[in-house]
Short mmCIF file of N, CA and C in Angstrom, two decimals:
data_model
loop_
_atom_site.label_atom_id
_atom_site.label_comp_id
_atom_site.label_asym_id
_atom_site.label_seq_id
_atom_site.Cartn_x
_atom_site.Cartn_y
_atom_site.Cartn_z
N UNK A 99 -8.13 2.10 2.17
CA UNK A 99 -7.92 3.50 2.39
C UNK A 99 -7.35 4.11 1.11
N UNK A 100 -7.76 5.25 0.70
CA UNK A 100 -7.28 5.95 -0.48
C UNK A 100 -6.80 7.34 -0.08
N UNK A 101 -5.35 7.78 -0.26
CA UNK A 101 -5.11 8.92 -0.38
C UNK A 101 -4.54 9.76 -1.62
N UNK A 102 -4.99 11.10 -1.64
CA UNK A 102 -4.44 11.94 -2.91
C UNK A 102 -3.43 12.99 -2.59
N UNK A 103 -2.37 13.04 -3.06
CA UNK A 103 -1.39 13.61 -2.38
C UNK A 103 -1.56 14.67 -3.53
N UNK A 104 -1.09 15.79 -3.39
CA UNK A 104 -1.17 16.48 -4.79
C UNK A 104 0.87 17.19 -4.10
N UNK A 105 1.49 16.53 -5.27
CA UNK A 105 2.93 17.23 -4.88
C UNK A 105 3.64 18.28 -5.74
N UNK A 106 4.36 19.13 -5.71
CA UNK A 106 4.92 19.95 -6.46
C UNK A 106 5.93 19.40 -7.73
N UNK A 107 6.88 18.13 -7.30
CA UNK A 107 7.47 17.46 -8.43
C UNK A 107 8.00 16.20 -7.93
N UNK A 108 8.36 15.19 -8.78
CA UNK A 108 8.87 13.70 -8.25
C UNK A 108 10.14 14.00 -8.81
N UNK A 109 10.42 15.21 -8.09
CA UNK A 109 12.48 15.17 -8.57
C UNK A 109 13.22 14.42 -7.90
N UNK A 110 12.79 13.70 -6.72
CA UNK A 110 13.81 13.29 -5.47
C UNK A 110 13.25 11.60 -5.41
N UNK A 111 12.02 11.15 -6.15
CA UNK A 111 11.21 10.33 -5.92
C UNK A 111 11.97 9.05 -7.18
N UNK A 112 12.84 7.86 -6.60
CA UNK A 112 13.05 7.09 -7.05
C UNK A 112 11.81 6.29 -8.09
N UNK A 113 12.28 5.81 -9.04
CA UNK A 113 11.06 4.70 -9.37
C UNK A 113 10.53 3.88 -8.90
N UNK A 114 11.27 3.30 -8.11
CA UNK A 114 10.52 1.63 -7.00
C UNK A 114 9.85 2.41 -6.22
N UNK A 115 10.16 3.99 -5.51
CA UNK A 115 9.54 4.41 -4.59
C UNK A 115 7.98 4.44 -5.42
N UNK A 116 7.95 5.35 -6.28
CA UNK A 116 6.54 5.28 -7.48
C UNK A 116 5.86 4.25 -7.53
N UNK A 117 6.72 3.12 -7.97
CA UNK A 117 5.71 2.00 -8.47
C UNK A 117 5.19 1.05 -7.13
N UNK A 118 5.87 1.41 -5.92
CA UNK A 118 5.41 0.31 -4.77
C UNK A 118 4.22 1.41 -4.08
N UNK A 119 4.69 2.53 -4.52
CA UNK A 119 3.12 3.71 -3.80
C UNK A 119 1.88 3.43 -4.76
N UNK A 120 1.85 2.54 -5.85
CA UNK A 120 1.01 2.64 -7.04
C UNK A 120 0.46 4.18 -7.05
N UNK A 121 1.73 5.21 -7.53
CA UNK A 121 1.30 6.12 -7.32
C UNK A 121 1.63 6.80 -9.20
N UNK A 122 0.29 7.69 -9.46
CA UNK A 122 0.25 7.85 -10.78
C UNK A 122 0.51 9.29 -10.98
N UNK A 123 1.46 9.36 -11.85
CA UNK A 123 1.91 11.16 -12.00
C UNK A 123 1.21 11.32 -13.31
N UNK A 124 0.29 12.70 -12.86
CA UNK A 124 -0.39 13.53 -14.57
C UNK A 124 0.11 15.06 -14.02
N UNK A 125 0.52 15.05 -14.61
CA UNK A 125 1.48 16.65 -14.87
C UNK A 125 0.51 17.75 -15.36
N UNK A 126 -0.18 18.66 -14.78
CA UNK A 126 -1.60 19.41 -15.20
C UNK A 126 -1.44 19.58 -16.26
N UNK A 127 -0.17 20.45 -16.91
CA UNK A 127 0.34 21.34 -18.08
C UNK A 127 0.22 20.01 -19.04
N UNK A 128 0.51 18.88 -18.99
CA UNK A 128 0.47 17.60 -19.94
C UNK A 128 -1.41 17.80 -20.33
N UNK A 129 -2.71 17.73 -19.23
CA UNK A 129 -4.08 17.07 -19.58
C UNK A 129 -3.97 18.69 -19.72
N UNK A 130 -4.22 19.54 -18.76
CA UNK A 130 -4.93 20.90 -18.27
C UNK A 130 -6.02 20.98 -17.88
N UNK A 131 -6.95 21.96 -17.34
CA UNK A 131 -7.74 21.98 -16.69
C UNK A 131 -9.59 21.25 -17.31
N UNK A 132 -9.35 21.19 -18.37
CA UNK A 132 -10.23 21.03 -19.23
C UNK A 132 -11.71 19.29 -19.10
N UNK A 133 -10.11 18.13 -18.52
CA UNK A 133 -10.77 16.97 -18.19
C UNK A 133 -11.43 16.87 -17.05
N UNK A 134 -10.82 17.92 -15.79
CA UNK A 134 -11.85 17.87 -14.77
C UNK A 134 -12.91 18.41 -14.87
N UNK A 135 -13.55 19.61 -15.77
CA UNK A 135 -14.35 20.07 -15.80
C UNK A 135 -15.18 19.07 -16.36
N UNK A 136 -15.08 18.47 -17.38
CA UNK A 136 -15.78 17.24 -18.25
C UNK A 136 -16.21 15.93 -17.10
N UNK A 137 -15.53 15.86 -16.24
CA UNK A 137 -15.62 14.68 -15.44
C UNK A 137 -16.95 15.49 -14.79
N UNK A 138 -17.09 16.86 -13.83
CA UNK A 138 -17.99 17.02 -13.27
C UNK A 138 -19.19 16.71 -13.80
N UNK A 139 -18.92 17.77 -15.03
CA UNK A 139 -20.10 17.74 -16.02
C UNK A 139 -21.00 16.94 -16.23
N UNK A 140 -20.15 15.75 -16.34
CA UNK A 140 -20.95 14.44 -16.28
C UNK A 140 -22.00 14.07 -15.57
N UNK A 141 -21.55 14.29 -13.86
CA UNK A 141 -22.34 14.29 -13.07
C UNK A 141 -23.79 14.69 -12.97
N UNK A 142 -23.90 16.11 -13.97
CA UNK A 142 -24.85 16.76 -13.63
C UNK A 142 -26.21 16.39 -14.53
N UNK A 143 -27.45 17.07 -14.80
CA UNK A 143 -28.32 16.83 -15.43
C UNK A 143 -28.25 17.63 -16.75
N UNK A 144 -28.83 16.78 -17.84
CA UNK A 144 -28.52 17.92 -18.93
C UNK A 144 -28.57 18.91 -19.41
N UNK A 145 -29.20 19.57 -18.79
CA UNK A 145 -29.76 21.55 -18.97
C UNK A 145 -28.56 21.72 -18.21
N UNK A 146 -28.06 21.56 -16.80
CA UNK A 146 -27.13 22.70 -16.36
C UNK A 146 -25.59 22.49 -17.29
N UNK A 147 -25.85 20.95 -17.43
CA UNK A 147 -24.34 20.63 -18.21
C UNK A 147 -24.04 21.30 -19.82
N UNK A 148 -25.19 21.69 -20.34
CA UNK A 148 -25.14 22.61 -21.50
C UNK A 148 -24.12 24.25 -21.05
N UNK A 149 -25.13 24.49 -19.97
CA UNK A 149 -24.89 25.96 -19.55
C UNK A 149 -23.31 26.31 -19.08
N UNK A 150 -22.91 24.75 -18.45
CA UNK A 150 -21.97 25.20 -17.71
C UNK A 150 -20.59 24.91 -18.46
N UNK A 151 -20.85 24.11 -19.81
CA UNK A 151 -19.59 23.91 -20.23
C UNK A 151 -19.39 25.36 -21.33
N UNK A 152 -20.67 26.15 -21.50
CA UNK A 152 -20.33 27.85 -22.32
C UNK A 152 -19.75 27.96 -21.51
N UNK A 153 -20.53 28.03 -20.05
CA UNK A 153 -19.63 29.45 -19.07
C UNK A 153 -17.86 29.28 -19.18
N UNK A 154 -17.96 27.81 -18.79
CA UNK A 154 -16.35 27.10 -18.66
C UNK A 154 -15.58 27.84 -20.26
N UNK A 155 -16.07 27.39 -21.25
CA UNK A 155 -15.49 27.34 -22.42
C UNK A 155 -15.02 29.21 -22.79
N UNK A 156 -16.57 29.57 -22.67
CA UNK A 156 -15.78 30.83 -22.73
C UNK A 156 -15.67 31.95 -21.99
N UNK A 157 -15.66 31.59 -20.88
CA UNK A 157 -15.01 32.87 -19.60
C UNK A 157 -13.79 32.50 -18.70
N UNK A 158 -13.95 31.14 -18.65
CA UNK A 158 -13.13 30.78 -17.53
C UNK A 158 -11.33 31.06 -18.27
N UNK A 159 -11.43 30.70 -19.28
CA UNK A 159 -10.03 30.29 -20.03
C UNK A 159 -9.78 32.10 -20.27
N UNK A 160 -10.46 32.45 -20.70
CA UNK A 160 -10.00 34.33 -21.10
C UNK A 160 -10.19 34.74 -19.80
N UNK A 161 -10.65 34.77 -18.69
CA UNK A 161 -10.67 35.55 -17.50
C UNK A 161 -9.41 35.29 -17.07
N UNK A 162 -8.64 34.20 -17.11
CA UNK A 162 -7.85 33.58 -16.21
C UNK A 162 -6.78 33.90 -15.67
N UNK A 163 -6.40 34.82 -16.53
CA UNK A 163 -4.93 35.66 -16.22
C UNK A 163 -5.39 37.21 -15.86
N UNK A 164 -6.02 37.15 -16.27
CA UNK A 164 -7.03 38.76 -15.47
C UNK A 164 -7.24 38.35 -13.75
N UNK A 165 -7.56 37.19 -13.82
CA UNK A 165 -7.85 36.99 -11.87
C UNK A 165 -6.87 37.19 -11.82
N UNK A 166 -5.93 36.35 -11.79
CA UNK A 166 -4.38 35.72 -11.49
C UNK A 166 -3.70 37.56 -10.99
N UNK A 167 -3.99 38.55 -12.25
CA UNK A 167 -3.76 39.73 -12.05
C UNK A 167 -3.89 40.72 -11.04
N UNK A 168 -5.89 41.04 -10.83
CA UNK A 168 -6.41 41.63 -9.80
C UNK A 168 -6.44 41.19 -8.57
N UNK A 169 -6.08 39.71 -8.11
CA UNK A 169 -6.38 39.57 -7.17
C UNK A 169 -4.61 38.90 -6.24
N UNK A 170 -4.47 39.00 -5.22
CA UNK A 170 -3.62 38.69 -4.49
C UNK A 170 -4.18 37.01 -3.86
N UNK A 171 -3.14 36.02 -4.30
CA UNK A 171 -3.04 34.81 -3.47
C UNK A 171 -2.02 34.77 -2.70
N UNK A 172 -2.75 33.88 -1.02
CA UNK A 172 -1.92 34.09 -0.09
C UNK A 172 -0.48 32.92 -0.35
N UNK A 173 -1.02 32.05 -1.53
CA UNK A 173 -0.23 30.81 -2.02
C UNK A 173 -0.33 30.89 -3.19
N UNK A 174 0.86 30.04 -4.06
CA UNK A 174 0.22 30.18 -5.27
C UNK A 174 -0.39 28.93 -5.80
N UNK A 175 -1.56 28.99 -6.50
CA UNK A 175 -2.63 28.00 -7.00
C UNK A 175 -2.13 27.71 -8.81
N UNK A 176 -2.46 26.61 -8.85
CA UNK A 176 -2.76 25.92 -10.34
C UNK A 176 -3.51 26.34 -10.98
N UNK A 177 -3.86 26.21 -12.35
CA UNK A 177 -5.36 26.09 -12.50
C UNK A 177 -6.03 25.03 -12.26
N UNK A 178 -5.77 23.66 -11.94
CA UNK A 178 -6.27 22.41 -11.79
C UNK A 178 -6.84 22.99 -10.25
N UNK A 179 -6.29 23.46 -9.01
CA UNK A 179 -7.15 23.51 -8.12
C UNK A 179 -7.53 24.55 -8.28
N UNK A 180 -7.56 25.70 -8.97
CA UNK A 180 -8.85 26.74 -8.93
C UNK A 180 -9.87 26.13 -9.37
N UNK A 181 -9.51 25.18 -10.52
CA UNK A 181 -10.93 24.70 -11.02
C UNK A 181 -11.71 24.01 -10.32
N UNK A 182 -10.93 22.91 -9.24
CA UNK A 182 -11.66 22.18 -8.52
C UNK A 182 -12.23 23.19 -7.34
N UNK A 183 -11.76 23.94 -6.82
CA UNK A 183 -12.32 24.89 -5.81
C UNK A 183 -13.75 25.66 -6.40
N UNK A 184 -13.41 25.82 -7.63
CA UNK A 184 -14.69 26.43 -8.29
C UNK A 184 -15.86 25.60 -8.78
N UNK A 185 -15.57 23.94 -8.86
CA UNK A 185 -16.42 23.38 -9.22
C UNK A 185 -17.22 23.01 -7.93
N UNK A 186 -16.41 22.60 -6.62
CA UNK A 186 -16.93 22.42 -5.45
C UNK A 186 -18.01 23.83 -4.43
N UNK A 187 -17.93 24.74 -5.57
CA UNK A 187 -18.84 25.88 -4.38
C UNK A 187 -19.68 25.80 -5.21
N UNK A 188 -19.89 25.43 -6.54
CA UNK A 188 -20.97 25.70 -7.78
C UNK A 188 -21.89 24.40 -7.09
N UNK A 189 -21.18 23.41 -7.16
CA UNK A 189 -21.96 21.99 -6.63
C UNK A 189 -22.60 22.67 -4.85
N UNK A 190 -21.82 23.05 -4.22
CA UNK A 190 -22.58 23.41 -3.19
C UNK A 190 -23.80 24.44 -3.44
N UNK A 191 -23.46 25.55 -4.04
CA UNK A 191 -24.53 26.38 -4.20
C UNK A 191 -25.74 25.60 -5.23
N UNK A 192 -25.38 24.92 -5.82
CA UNK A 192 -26.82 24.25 -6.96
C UNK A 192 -27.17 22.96 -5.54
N UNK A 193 -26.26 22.24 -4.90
CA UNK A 193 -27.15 21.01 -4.67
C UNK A 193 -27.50 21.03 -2.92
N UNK A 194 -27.15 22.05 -2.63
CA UNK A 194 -27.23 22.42 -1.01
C UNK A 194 -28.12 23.66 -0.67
N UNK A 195 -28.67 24.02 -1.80
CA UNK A 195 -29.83 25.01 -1.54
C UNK A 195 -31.23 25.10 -1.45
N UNK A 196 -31.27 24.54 -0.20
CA UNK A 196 -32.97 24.03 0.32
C UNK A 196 -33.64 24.96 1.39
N UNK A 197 -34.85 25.09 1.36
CA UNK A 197 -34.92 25.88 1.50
C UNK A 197 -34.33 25.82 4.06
N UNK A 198 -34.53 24.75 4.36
CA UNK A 198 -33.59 24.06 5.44
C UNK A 198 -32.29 25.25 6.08
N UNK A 199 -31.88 24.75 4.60
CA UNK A 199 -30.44 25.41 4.29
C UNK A 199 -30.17 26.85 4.46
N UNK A 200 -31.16 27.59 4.03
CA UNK A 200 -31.26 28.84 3.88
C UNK A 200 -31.69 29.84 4.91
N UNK A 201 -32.47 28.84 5.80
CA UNK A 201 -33.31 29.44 6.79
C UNK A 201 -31.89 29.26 7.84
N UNK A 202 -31.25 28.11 8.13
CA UNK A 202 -30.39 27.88 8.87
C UNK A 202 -28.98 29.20 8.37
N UNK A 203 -28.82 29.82 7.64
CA UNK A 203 -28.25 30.64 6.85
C UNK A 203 -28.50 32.00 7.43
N UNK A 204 -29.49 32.40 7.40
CA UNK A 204 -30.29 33.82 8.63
C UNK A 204 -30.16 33.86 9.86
N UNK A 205 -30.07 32.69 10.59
CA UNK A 205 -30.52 32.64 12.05
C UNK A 205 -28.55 32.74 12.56
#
């Protein structure tokens, strides 16, 4: 069984508690949002992975405090899970759009 806990800080979290959870702390602000995007990327085929590391490279990073701005969160978000939230609807909309899909989408 594998779980991912995503926690706010290991201020209260002894070391033996850490090392018997084999549990691994990456601090976003330490990598930033940058390696998950690269990990998806990977995934994909090479035409979209061209396209999508411009879009990433240059909109996502200058938009970012402009969202953060216009828009109201009911919580507050990272950029590590906006990114993953944004990589998971892109993957849905590119790999879940058949035409199945679409028709079931109307009705």
């Amino acid at each position: 069984m594998r779980m991912i806990l995503e926690i706010q800080d290991m201020k209260h979290a002894s070391p033996a508690t850490v090392s018997r959870g084999g549990v691994l702390f990456i601090n976003e602000t330490d990598i930033g949002w940058k390696p998950e995007v690269e990990s998806w990327r990977e995934k994909m085929d090479p035409v979209p992975q061209g396209a999508f590391y411009l879009l990433f490279s240059n909109y996502f990073e200058a938009n970012m405090e402009s969202i953060r701005k216009q828009f109201n969160f009911s919580c507050p978000i990272l950029d590590m899970g906006f990114v993953n939230s944004l990589t998971m609807y892109i993957d849905a909309l590119l790999n879940n759009n058949t035409k199945e899909n679409m028709e079931a989408l109307r009705t």
